[in-house]
Amino acid sequence: YPRLSRMALDYLILSATSVAVERIFSRGRLLLSHIRNGLSGESVRALLCLGEWYRHGLLKDKHILEVTRDADEDADQI
């Protein structure tokens, strides 16, 4: 499972230098505008991971569309 192992490394590994961490922190600031400051830490972590996976080609548009379509269908059933 090469893609899964890469995702696990992105999520679980500690960076040896601060450069990558600072870059991700800066992306977090863009993600967390004053309007979106109510997101939980877990949601922010998930969004940052998804963004990195997408940027590295581990996540495709079709995957995102499938998940959002499934979520919309689940919401319609409620």
PDB file of C-alpha atoms in Angstrom:
ATOM      1  CA  TYR A   1       0.000   0.000   0.000  1.00  0.00           C
ATOM      2  CA  PRO A   2       2.416   2.722  -1.151  1.00  0.00           C
ATOM      3  CA  ARG A   3      -0.112   5.567  -1.074  1.00  0.00           C
ATOM      4  CA  LEU A   4      -1.387   4.668   2.376  1.00  0.00           C
ATOM      5  CA  SER A   5       2.157   4.447   3.735  1.00  0.00           C
ATOM      6  CA  ARG A   6       2.962   7.894   2.289  1.00  0.00           C
ATOM      7  CA  MET A   7      -0.175   9.353   3.878  1.00  0.00           C
ATOM      8  CA  ALA A   8       0.758   7.774   7.229  1.00  0.00           C
ATOM      9  CA  LEU A   9       4.231   9.293   7.012  1.00  0.00           C
ATOM     10  CA  ASP A  10       2.779  12.739   6.292  1.00  0.00           C
ATOM     11  CA  TYR A  11       0.474  12.453   9.258  1.00  0.00           C
ATOM     12  CA  LEU A  12       2.681  10.720  11.822  1.00  0.00           C
ATOM     13  CA  ILE A  13       6.269  11.769  11.151  1.00  0.00           C
ATOM     14  CA  LEU A  14       8.085  14.643  12.844  1.00  0.00           C
ATOM     15  CA  SER A  15      10.045  16.910  10.565  1.00  0.00           C
ATOM     16  CA  ALA A  16      13.833  17.002  10.997  1.00  0.00           C
ATOM     17  CA  THR A  17      13.915  20.706  10.113  1.00  0.00           C
ATOM     18  CA  SER A  18      11.554  23.531  10.887  1.00  0.00           C
ATOM     19  CA  VAL A  19      11.228  24.684   7.256  1.00  0.00           C
ATOM     20  CA  ALA A  20       8.429  22.274   6.317  1.00  0.00           C
ATOM     21  CA  VAL A  21       6.674  22.874   9.628  1.00  0.00           C
ATOM     22  CA  GLU A  22       6.753  26.626   9.140  1.00  0.00           C
ATOM     23  CA  ARG A  23       5.446  26.259   5.605  1.00  0.00           C
ATOM     24  CA  ILE A  24       2.511  24.164   6.822  1.00  0.00           C
ATOM     25  CA  PHE A  25       1.928  26.611   9.677  1.00  0.00           C
ATOM     26  CA  SER A  26       1.696  29.423   7.111  1.00  0.00           C
ATOM     27  CA  ARG A  27      -0.853  27.412   5.116  1.00  0.00           C
ATOM     28  CA  GLY A  28      -2.799  26.956   8.330  1.00  0.00           C
ATOM     29  CA  ARG A  29      -2.970  30.728   8.744  1.00  0.00           C
ATOM     30  CA  LEU A  30      -4.402  31.025   5.253  1.00  0.00           C
ATOM     31  CA  LEU A  31      -6.901  28.292   6.091  1.00  0.00           C
ATOM     32  CA  LEU A  32      -7.883  29.852   9.415  1.00  0.00           C
ATOM     33  CA  SER A  33      -9.080  33.287   8.497  1.00  0.00           C
ATOM     34  CA  HIS A  34     -10.946  35.328  11.072  1.00  0.00           C
ATOM     35  CA  ILE A  35     -14.193  34.031   9.562  1.00  0.00           C
ATOM     36  CA  ARG A  36     -13.260  30.347   9.953  1.00  0.00           C
ATOM     37  CA  ASN A  37     -11.799  30.527  13.449  1.00  0.00           C
ATOM     38  CA  GLY A  38     -14.417  28.126  14.850  1.00  0.00           C
ATOM     39  CA  LEU A  39     -12.844  25.003  13.341  1.00  0.00           C
ATOM     40  CA  SER A  40     -11.685  22.374  15.807  1.00  0.00           C
ATOM     41  CA  GLY A  41      -8.039  21.350  16.000  1.00  0.00           C
ATOM     42  CA  GLU A  42      -8.957  17.974  14.543  1.00  0.00           C
ATOM     43  CA  SER A  43     -10.651  19.612  11.544  1.00  0.00           C
ATOM     44  CA  VAL A  44      -7.677  21.897  10.933  1.00  0.00           C
ATOM     45  CA  ARG A  45      -5.273  18.934  11.112  1.00  0.00           C
ATOM     46  CA  ALA A  46      -7.435  16.964   8.668  1.00  0.00           C
ATOM     47  CA  LEU A  47      -7.657  19.860   6.205  1.00  0.00           C
ATOM     48  CA  LEU A  48      -3.901  20.458   6.298  1.00  0.00           C
ATOM     49  CA  CYS A  49      -3.205  16.749   5.735  1.00  0.00           C
ATOM     50  CA  LEU A  50      -5.675  16.576   2.852  1.00  0.00           C
ATOM     51  CA  GLY A  51      -4.063  19.648   1.295  1.00  0.00           C
ATOM     52  CA  GLU A  52      -0.595  18.094   1.483  1.00  0.00           C
ATOM     53  CA  TRP A  53      -1.817  14.768   0.094  1.00  0.00           C
ATOM     54  CA  TYR A  54      -3.530  16.597  -2.779  1.00  0.00           C
ATOM     55  CA  ARG A  55      -0.418  18.674  -3.465  1.00  0.00           C
ATOM     56  CA  HIS A  56       1.711  15.500  -3.659  1.00  0.00           C
ATOM     57  CA  GLY A  57      -0.767  13.712  -5.955  1.00  0.00           C
ATOM     58  CA  LEU A  58      -1.896  11.179  -3.353  1.00  0.00           C
ATOM     59  CA  LEU A  59      -5.454  12.482  -3.462  1.00  0.00           C
ATOM     60  CA  LYS A  60      -7.327  13.072  -6.718  1.00  0.00           C
ATOM     61  CA  ASP A  61     -10.325  15.252  -7.579  1.00  0.00           C
ATOM     62  CA  LYS A  62     -12.429  12.162  -8.224  1.00  0.00           C
ATOM     63  CA  HIS A  63     -11.831  10.969  -4.641  1.00  0.00           C
ATOM     64  CA  ILE A  64     -13.000  14.282  -3.220  1.00  0.00           C
ATOM     65  CA  LEU A  65     -16.084  14.278  -5.443  1.00  0.00           C
ATOM     66  CA  GLU A  66     -16.958  10.720  -4.388  1.00  0.00           C
ATOM     67  CA  VAL A  67     -16.760  11.575  -0.703  1.00  0.00           C
ATOM     68  CA  THR A  68     -18.762  14.788  -1.016  1.00  0.00           C
ATOM     69  CA  ARG A  69     -21.396  13.038  -3.118  1.00  0.00           C
ATOM     70  CA  ASP A  70     -21.716  10.289  -0.493  1.00  0.00           C
ATOM     71  CA  ALA A  71     -21.972  12.895   2.289  1.00  0.00           C
ATOM     72  CA  ASP A  72     -24.678  14.783   0.377  1.00  0.00           C
ATOM     73  CA  GLU A  73     -26.657  11.565  -0.110  1.00  0.00           C
ATOM     74  CA  ASP A  74     -26.370  10.757   3.598  1.00  0.00           C
ATOM     75  CA  ALA A  75     -27.561  14.263   4.515  1.00  0.00           C
ATOM     76  CA  ASP A  76     -30.555  13.931   2.179  1.00  0.00           C
ATOM     77  CA  GLN A  77     -31.630  10.732   3.928  1.00  0.00           C
ATOM     78  CA  ILE A  78     -31.816  12.436   7.334  1.00  0.00           C
TER      79      ILE A  78
END
